[in-house]
Structure formats: C-alpha cells, structure tokens
XYZ file of C-alpha atoms in Angstrom:
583
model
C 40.610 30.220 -18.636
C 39.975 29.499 -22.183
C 43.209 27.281 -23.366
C 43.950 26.467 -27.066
C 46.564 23.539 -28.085
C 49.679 25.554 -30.049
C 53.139 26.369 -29.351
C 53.575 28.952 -32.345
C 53.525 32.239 -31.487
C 52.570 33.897 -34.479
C 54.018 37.484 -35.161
C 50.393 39.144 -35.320
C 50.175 38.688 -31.577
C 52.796 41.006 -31.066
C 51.219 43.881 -33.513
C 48.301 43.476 -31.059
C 49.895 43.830 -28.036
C 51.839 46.491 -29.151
C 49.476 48.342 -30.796
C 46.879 47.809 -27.377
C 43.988 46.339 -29.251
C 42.888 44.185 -26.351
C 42.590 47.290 -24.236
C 41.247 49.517 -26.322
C 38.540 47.293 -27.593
C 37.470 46.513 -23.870
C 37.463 50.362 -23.553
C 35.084 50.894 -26.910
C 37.823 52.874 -28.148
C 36.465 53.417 -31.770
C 39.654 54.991 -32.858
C 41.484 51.723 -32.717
C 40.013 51.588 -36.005
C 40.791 55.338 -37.807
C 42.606 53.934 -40.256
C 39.656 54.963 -42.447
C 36.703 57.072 -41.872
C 33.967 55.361 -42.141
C 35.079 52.608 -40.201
C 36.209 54.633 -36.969
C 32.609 56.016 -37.495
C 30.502 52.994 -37.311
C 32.874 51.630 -34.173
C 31.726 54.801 -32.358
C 28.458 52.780 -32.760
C 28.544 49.292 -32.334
C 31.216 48.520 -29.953
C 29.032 47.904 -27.048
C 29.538 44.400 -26.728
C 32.975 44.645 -25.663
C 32.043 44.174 -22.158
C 28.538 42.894 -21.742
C 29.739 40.415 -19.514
C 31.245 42.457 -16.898
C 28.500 45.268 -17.163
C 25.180 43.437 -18.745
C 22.475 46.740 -19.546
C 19.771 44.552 -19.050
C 18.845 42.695 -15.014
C 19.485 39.409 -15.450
C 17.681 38.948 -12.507
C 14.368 39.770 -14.392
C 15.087 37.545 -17.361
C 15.972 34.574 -15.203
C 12.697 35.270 -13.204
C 10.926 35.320 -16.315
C 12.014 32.252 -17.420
C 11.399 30.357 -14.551
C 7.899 32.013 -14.186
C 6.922 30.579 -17.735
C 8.241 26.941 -16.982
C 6.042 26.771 -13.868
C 3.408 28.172 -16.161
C 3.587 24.568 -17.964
C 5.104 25.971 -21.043
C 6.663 22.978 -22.771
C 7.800 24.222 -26.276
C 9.591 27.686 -27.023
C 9.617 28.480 -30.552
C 12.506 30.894 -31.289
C 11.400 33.279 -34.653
C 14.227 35.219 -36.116
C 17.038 35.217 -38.629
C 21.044 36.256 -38.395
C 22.286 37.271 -35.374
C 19.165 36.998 -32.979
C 19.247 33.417 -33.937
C 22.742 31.961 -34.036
C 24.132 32.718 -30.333
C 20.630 31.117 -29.347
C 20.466 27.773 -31.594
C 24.182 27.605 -30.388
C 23.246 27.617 -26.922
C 20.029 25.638 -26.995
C 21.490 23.076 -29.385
C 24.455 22.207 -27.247
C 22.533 22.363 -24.193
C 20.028 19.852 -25.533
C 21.983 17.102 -24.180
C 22.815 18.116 -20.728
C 18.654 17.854 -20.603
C 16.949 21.512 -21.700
C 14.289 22.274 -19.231
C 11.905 22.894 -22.446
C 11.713 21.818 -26.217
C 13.703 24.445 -27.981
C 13.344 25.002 -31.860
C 14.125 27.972 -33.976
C 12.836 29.071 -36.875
C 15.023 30.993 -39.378
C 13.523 29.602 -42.405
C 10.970 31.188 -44.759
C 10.250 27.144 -45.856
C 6.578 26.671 -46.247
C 7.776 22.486 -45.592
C 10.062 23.522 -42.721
C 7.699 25.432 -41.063
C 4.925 23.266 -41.517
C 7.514 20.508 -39.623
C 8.834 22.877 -36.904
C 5.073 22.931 -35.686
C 3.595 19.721 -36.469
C 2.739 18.122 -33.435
C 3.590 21.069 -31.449
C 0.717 21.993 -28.223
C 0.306 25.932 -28.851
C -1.090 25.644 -26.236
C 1.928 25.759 -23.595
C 3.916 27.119 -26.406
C 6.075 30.577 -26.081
C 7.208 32.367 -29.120
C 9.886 33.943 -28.823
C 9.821 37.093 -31.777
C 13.641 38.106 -31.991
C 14.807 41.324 -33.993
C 17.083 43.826 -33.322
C 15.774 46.779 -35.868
C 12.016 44.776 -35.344
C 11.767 45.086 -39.055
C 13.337 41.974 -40.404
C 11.274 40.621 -43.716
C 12.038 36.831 -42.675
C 10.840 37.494 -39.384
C 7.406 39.155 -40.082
C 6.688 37.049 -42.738
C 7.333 34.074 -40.760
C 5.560 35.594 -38.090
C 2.478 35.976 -40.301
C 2.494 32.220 -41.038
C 2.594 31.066 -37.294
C 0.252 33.441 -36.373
C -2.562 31.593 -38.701
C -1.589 28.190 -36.853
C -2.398 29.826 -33.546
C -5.602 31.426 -34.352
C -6.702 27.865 -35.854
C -6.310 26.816 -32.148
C -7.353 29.412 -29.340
C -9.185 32.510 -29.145
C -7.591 35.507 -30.969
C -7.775 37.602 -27.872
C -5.725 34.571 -25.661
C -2.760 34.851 -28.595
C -1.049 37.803 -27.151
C 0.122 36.095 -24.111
C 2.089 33.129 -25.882
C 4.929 35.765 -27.447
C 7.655 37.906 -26.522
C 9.284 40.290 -28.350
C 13.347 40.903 -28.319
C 14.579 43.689 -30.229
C 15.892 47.087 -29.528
C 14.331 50.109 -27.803
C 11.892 51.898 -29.758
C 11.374 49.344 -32.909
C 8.652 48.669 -34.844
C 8.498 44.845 -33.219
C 8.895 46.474 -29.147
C 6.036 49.010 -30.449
C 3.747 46.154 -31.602
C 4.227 43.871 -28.586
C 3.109 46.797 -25.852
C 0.066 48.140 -28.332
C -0.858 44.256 -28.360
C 0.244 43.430 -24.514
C 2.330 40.449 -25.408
C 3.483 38.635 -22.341
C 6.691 40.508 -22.474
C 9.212 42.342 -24.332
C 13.131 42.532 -23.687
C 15.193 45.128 -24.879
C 18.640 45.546 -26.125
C 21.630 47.475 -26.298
C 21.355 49.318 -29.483
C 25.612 49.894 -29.716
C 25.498 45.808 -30.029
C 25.476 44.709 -33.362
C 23.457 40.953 -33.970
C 26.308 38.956 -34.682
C 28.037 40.205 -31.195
C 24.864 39.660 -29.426
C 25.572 36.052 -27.800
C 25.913 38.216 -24.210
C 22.988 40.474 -25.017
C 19.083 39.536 -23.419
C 18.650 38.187 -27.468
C 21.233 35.475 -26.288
C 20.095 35.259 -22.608
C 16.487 34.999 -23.106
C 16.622 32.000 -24.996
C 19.509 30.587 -22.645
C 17.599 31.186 -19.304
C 14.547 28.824 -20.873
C 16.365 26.271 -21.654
C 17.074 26.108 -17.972
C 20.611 27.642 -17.795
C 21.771 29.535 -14.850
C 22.732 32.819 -16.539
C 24.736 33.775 -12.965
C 27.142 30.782 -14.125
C 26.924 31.543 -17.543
C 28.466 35.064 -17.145
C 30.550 34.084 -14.501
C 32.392 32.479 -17.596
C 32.180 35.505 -19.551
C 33.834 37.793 -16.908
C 36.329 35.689 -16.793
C 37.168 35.447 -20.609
C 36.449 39.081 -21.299
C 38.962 39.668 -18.583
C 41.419 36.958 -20.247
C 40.731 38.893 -24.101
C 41.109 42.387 -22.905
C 44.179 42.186 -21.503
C 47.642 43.308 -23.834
C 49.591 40.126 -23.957
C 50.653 37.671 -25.742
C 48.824 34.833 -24.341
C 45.835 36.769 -24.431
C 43.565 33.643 -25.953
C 41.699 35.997 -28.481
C 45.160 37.243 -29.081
C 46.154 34.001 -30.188
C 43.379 33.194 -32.204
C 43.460 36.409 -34.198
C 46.966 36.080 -34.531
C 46.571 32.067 -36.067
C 43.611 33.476 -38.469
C 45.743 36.613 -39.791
C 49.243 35.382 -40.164
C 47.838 32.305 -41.829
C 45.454 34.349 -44.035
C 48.458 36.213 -45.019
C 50.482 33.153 -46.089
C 47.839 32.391 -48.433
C 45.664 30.540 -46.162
C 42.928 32.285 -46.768
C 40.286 29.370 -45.251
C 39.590 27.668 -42.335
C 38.209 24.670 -41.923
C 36.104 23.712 -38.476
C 36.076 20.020 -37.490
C 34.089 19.249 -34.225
C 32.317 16.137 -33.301
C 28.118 16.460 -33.922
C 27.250 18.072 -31.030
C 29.929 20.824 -31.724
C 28.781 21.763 -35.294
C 26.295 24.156 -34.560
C 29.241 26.977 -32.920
C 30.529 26.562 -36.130
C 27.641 28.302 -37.535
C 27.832 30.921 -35.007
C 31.528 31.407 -36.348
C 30.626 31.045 -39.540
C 28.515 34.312 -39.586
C 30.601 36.341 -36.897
C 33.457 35.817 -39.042
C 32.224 35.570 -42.401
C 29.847 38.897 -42.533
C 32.386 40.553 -40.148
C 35.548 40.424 -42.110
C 34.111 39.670 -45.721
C 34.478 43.329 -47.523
C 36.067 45.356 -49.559
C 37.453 42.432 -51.372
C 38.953 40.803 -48.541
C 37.921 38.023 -46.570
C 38.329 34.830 -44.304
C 35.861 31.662 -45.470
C 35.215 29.718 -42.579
C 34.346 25.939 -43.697
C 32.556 24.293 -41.398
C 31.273 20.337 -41.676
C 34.132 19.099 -43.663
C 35.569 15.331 -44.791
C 38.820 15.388 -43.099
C 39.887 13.270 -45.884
C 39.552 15.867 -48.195
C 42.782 17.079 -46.087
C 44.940 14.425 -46.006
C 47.076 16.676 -48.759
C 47.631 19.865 -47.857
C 45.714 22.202 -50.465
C 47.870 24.863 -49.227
C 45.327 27.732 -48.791
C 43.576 26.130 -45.538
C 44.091 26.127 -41.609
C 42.095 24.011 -39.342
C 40.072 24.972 -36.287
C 39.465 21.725 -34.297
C 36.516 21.845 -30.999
C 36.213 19.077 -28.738
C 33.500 18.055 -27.010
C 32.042 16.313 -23.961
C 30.502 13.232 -25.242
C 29.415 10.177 -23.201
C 29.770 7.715 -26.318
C 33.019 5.947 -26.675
C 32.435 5.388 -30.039
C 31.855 9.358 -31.136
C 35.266 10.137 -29.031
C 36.804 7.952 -30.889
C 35.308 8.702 -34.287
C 36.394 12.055 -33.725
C 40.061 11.426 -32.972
C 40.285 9.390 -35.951
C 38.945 11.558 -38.119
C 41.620 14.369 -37.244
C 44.219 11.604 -38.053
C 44.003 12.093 -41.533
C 44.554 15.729 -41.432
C 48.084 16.457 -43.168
C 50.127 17.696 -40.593
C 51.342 20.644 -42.492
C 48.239 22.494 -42.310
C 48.254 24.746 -39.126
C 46.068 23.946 -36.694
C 44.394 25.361 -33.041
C 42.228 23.559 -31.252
C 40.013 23.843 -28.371
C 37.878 21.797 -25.736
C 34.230 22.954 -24.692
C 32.642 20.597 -22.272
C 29.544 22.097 -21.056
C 26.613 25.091 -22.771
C 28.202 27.207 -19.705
C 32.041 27.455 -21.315
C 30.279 28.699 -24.350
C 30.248 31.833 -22.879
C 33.713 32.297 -22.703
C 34.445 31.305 -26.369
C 31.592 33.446 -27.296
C 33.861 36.736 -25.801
C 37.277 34.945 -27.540
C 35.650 34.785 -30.686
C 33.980 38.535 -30.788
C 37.580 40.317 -29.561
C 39.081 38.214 -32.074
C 37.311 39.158 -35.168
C 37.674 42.894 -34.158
C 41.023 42.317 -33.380
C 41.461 41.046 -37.239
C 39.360 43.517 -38.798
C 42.198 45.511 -37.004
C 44.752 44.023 -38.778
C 42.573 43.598 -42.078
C 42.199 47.400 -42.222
C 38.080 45.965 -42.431
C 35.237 47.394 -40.233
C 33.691 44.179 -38.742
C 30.571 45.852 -37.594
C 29.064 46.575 -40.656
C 27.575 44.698 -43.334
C 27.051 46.466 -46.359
C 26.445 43.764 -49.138
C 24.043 42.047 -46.875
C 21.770 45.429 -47.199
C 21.922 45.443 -50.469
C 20.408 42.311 -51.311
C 17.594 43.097 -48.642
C 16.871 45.933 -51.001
C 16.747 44.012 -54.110
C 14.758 41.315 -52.515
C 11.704 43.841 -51.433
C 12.424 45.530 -54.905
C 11.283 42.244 -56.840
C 8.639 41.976 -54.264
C 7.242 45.220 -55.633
C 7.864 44.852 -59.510
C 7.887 41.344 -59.826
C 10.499 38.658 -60.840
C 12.617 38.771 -63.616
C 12.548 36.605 -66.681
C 14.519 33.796 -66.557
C 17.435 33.416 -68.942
C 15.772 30.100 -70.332
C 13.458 27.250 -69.255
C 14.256 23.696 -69.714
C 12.537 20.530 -68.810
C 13.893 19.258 -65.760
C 16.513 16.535 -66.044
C 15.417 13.067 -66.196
C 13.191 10.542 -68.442
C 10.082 11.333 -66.314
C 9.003 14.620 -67.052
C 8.974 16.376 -63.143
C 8.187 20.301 -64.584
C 10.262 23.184 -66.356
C 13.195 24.738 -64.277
C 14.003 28.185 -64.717
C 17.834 28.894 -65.065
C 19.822 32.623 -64.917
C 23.353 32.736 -64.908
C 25.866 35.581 -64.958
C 26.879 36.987 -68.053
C 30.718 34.815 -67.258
C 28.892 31.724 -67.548
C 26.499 32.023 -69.872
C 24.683 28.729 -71.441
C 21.541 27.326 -72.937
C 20.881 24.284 -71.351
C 20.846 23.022 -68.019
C 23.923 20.571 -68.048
C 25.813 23.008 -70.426
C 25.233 25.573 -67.739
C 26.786 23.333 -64.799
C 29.351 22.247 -67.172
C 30.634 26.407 -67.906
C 30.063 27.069 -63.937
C 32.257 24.400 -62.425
C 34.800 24.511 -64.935
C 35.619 27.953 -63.693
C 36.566 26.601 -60.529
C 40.548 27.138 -59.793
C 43.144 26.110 -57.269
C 42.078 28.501 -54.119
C 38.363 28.866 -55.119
C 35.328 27.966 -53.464
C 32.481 27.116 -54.025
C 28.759 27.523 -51.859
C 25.823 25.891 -52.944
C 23.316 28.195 -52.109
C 19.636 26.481 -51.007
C 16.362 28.428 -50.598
C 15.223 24.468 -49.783
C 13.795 22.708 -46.517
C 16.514 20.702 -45.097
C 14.320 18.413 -43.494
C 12.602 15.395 -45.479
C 13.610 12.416 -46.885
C 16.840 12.744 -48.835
C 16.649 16.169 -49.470
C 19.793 17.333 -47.318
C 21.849 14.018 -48.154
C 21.416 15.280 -51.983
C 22.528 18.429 -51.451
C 25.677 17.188 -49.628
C 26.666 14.840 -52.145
C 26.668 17.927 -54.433
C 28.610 20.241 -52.052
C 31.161 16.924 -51.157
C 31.241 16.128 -54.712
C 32.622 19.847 -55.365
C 35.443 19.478 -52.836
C 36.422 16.020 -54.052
C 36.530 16.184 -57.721
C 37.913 19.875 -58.259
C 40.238 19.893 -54.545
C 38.068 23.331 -53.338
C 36.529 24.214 -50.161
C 32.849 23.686 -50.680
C 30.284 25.308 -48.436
C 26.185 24.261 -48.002
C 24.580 27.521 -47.393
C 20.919 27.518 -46.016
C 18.892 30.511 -47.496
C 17.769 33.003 -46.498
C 20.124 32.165 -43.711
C 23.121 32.854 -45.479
C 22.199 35.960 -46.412
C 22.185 37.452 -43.092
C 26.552 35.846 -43.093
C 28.166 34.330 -45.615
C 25.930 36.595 -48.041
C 28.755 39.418 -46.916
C 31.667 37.621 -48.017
C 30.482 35.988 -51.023
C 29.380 39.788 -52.536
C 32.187 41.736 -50.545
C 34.708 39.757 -50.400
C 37.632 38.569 -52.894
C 36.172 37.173 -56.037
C 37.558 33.475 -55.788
C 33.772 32.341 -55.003
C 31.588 30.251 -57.412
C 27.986 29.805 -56.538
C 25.207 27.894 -57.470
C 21.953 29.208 -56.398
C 18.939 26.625 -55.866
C 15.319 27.561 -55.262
C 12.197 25.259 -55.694
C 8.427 25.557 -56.840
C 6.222 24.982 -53.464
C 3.772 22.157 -53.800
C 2.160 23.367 -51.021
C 2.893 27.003 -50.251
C 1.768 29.293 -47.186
C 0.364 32.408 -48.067
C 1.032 35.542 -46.176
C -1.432 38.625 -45.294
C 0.273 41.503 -43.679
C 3.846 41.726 -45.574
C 5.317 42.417 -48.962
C 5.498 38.848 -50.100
C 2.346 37.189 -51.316
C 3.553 33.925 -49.854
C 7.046 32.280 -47.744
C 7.671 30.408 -51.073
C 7.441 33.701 -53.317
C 9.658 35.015 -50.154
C 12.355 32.449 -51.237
C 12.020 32.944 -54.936
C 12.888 36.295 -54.518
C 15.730 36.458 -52.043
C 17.477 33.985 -54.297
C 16.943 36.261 -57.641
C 17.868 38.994 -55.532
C 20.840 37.678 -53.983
C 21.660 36.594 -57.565
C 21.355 39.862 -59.593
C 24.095 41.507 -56.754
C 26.470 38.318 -57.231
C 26.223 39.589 -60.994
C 26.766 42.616 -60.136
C 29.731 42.025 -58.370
C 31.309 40.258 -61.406
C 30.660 36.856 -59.505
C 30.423 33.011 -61.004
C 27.007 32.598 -59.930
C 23.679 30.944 -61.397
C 20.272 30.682 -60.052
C 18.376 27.552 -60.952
C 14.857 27.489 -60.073
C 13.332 23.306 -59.355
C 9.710 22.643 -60.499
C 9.505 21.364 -56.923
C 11.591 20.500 -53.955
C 10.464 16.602 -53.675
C 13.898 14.378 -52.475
C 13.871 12.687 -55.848
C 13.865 15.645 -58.192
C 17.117 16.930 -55.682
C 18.820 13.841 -55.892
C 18.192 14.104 -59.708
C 19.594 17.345 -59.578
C 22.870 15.843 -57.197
C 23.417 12.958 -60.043
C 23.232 15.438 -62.856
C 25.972 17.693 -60.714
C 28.306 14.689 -60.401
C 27.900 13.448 -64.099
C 29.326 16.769 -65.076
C 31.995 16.738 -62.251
C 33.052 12.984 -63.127
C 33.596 14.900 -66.707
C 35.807 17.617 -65.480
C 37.728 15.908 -63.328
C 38.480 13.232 -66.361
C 39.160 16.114 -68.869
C 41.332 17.495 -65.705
C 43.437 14.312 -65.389
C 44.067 13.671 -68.704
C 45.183 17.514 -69.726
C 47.532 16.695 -66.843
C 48.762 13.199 -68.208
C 49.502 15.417 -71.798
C 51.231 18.038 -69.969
C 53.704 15.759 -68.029
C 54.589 13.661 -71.136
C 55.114 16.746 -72.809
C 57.602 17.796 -70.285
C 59.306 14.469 -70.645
C-alpha cells in the first residue's frame, strides 16, 4: 500500500469520493468528464490505462521471454530512441534501477544533440547493442531523425543486411514505425494499446519492454500495480491518489499554484516523469499546475506563498546522502504544505506510477481540464516542420557575442512585450518582467553533457530563483516540448522564458527526414516553439549561441547574473524608498 506522510484531509477528497471519480475512472467512464464536449470526447479515447495493471493487452510472458532471450544473446548495451512519453516511464525505471545492478547498460536517447549523441555512443560495441525504436503514432520527427543518425554509426560497423536484427520497434498497431520494422524484419516489434495516451504509458509494453531488460521481473512489478490500482480506484477518502489530488487542487486553489519536488539523486529522475504527466496533462486553457523539480531548499526557507512541496525518499546505502537529504528538508519553512513519500526499490515504482496517473485525471476532474490531450504541444510540431519547409525566420538582430574575445554573432528574437536591440538590453527588459508568482524556464536546445555546460546553465536557472524569489525551471529541448511545452503555451500566462539554441561545430547530417541535419532540427524547434510563445502573448526570447562550447555558456551565465545583480539592486533600493516614504 502506497502511504504518504499528512494528517490534513483536504476538502477535494471528499468532492471525489462523492462525486465517484475513483470508480469511474477504473471503469473508463469518459463521462466523468462531460462537463464539456470535447473533453468527454477524447476520454472515450484515451482512458485505457486505467487498469493496465489488472488487465495488461499485451503477454507479459512474451516480453519477459524476449528479454531474457536477448541477454543470453550477449547483448550488453540497449539504446532506448524516443522522445515524451515512450521515454520518461522508461529512463524512470532504468535510471532508478541502475543501482540495484541493471542486467544491461541502459541509455536513452531523447535528444536531437549532434554532441549528445555523438557521447551516448562513443565507446558503445554495436555489436551486442539493441535499439530499442519507441513511438506510439511511429511518426515522431525526433525519433526518425535521430534514428537516421544512429543508423549511419551502425552501417560504419557491420553489414547493412546484419542491421535489422539489432532493433525493435514499440509503437502502436498499424503505424508507420510497426510497418517499417516487419517490411525490414527487425528482431521484433511490440505493440500497444492505442486508448493509452504516452504520458500514461509507464504500465504499457513501451514501459515494460525497457523494464524487463534491465532485468526486472515484470510478474513483481505488476504485482505492485494491482495492488495500487486497486488502492486508487476505490471511493474513499484514504484512497492515496485521492489524497494526492486532493493536496495538488486545494493547494492550487489557495494560490499555490506550484509544486516543488525534493528527492535525494537517485529520486530525481520520477520527477521528470511527473513533471510531464502533470505538466502537459493539466496545462490548458489557461490553467495549470508547474511542477518544479531539482530545487535549493534554501530558496524555501520563506514561504513564497504560491508553492507546496512534494518530498520522495529513497533507499540509499550512503550515510552521508541520507543525511544530506534530511538536512536539506530542514530548511523548508514549515508553512508550506507538504506530502511526502518513500520508494525503496524500481519495483514500488509501479505503484506510484498508477497513484500518479488516477491523480492527474482525478484533477483534470476538478480543473474542468481534459488531461489526455495536448493541444499546444501539436502546434509547435506543426510550426517546427513548417520552418523545415520554408526556412528560418530572420532574426530580430545580430550582435557579437558577449565578451572581449570575439566567439561569433548570436542571433536574438524576442516577443513584441520585450522588445530590445542589444543582447544585455534584451535580458535586462525580459527579467524585469518577472513578478511575485511568475516563473521562469530556461529553455535549452543544448547537450547537457560536457565540461561546464550544464553547471552554466544552472547557475542561470538558480540565479533566477534567487535574485527575483520565482520558481525557475531548466527545460531540456526538444524534451520539453513533448511536457512542459503544454503548460508554458496553454497554460496561465505567469511564465517568462528564455529560449537558448547553439551553432553546431560539428553537426550530423540527416538523409531520409525533413531536417537537413539534428542541429538544423534544434534550430527550428526552438524558433518554432518561440513564434507560438508569441503567439500566445508570452515573455519569451530566443537567443541563438555562435556555438555551444562550456566557455561561451558560462559567458552567457555571467552576462545573465550581471543583469540580475542589477535588478535585484534597483529592486532593493525602490523598496528602501518606498518604506521611508511610508515612514
């Protein structure tokens, strides 16, 4: 049973109970949600993963065969290729497993990086590498084009007749990716439940697949599942999904429109998991919950008033990491409601994985929001393949990039709300629009890996959260797109975002999709995702790096804090004036 530390019973939980969510949701009752067309309509559709514990649609039997079948094959590295929801449930799983000792090397990857790529595979034996190709409509423009890339690095290596049998398709029945993989004979291809959606797919064979490599018994796994989707469907009070929907909506109506996710390292990536399920689920029709995950706790130890906190334990055999942890949550202001939890093994991740899905529908319930669509995050897909096909759009001006060494022109475009002609005039407009109960996301099209390229970008997103008292989010694109991306266009406009793409020094080109190369891929998912920020009236600006070296982003991190340092002093000392005034 999945328990969660709170007393409060918050009134929500009786609406629910009342009201027979729980129920109804286990019974794919798409009329729970008639309170507008549309959204009754596409529950009739996507409500199938309301118990794909108790009745999976696909033998596990045959995927745990599989699995084992390929490990006594001498397969050694599984390389997961996919982006949104066929990738989050699995680098959840994999990730967490990782200690308890995965029975292969698992890596995903959900990037469209030419430098992230080229590190996921360095050093990597194709040889007794499987690829797993995961998409549910098998039509996903990060996935082919990634696809193309790998493909190249495999045909460099072995016969092109012998590639076939190193991949798998996942996707649903019928797509263009399940078509491809018979007319080629890949070594296999699973197929899904079409009524699941991709962020609800943790229980699906694009969760299991993955799970079952790694060397997890999927009989125990589900065994866990059962027993929460048992737990979350039934009409009570104590009903844990209950409670957490109940904690999310009551506090989102008090004004606490955030939540904030601390968990020790291991922990961190469910928090992305959440991050999308709840994020693209409930982020529409300019409404919204912002999960922040990877926070300072110090950043709470005053209660900014329009946060909760989410806390996740885990089992850690380091003394020093417990303890970390526990101190860490010490500093959190004891106003600011909290729940917490306790996962100590991949296994119970099944369970939280059904708490978290009848959760969010049970608060898109109470939202009056469908949380199976996700209409903003088509949009930009659209734009993104339009610029593909015309080409990308001038830039609003070009500047050399900050610094006494010349490092290349950047290309800047801003909204038409924060409009500027320079570079530090621009950052200076942007974060001064940043208010009490904003955020702010610092979007990156940018390989996290490399020397001091992701420590940059968090002093950026830190500095944000320190010196202007918002909750700051580090968004990887195109990742983001595919979750956050939903709730930054669809839901309430208290988001400011700063957009960050980068000149490839060494790009990948591409053969068989729309982009020429992964890096004009990038370039054009940011502009895209850019242009429908602007059209959604959105603080936004897109600035394009001459390259994406570690220096030239830490240049770019010192220039953000120089401006910050500015604001915040301006800040303080309109404050000082004020209070002598009132004197």
């Amino acid at each position: 049973m999945i328990a969660s530390e709170t007393e409060k019973l918050y009134p929500a939980a009786k609406t629910l109970v009342r009201d027979k969510a729980a129920s109804r949701i286990h019974a794919k009752d798409h009329t729970l949600y008639d309170f507008e067309e549309s959204a009754c309509d596409c529950a009739a559709h996507f409500m199938g993963w309301a118990d794909l514990a108790s009745n999976p649609p696909f033998p596990c039997e045959e995927i745990q065969a599989f699995a084992d079948k390929a490990i006594a094959d001498g397969i050694k590295t599984v390389l997961l290729i996919g982006q949104g929801g066929s990738t989050q449930a699995p680098m959840t799983i994999t990730k967490y497993n990782k200690i308890d000792r995965n029975a292969v090397d698992f890596k995903v990857l959900d990037s469209v990086s030419p430098a992230r790529v080229r590190t996921i595979l360095a050093g990597t034996d194709l040889s007794k590498t499987l690829v797993l190709v995961s998409s549910k409509s098998g039509g996903t423009i990060e996935m082919r084009s990634v696809l193309d890339a790998v493909l190249s690095y495999f045909e460099e290596c072995m016969p092109a007749e012998d590639v076939a049998s190193h991949l798998v398709a996942i996707s649903d029945p019928g797509s263009n990716l399940a078509k491809r993989a018979q007319d080629e004979g890949w070594r296999a291809c699973f197929t899904g439940e079409p009524t699941v959606g991709g962020r609800f797919s943790a229980l699906s064979v694009f969760g299991l697949v993955p799970a079952a490599l790694v060397g997890i018994n999927l009989h125990d796994f589900l065994e866990q599942a059962k027993k929460a989707e048992q737990a979350c469907s039934e009409d009570a009070v104590d009903n844990p999904a209950i409670v957490l929907a109940s904690f999310l909506y009551d506090n989102y109506l008090a004004g606490r429109d955030k939540f904030c996710f601390f968990t020790p390292k291991r922990g961190r990536v469910l928090g992305l998991w959440i991050e999308q399920l709840v994020a693209e689920s409930l982020g529409k029709n300019g409404l919204g919950i912002l999960p922040n995950i990877e926070i300072d706790s110090l950043l709470l130890a005053e209660d900014p008033k329009d946060r909760c906190v989410i806390t996740y334990s885990t089992k850690t055999d380091l003394w020093d990491e417990r303890k970390n942890f526990d101190l860490s949550l010490a500093y959190l202001n004891d106003s600011i409601p909290r729940l917490s939890y306790r996962v100590e093994s991949a296994i119970e991740l099944a369970g939280h994985f059904v708490m978290w899905e009848y959760a969010t529908a049970m608060c898109g319930y109470l939202m009056k929001v469908c949380p199976f669509d996700q209409p903003d995050v088509a949009s930009t897909k659209a734009a993104a393949l339009k610029i593909l096909e015309e080409g990308e759009p001038e830039p609003d001006f070009e500047e050399a990039f900050i610094g006494t060494v010349h490092m290349g022109q950047a290309e800047v475009t801003m909204a038409p709300c924060v409009k500027a002609d320079n570079i530090m005039d621009a950052f200076y407009t942007l974060f001064s629009s940043v208010k009490p109960g904003d955020y702010f996301a610092l979007n990156a099209f940018l390989p996290f890996d490399g020397e001091g390229r992701r420590e940059a970008l968090e002093t950026i997103r830190h500095g944000v959260a320190d010196k202007l008292g918002v909750a700051s989010c580090l968004e990887i694109g195109p990742r983001y797109l595919h979750s956050t991306g939903q709730l930054q266009k669809g839901g309430p406009n208290n988001g400011v975002f700063l957009l960050i793409s980068a000149d490839e020094l060494k790009d990948i080109p591409l053969h068989d999709v729309e982009a020429e190369s992964l890096g004009a891929l990038a370039k054009a998912q940011a502009a895209a995702d850019l242009s429908i920020l602007i059209e959604r009236g959105r603080r936004c600006m897109h600035l394009c790096l001459p390259d994406n070296a570690g220096v030239t982003i830490r240049a770019l991190g010192d220039a953000i804090m120089h401006v910050l340092n500015r604001i915040e002093a301006e800040r303080e000392a309109a404050a000082q004036k004020a209070a002598e005034e009132a004197e």
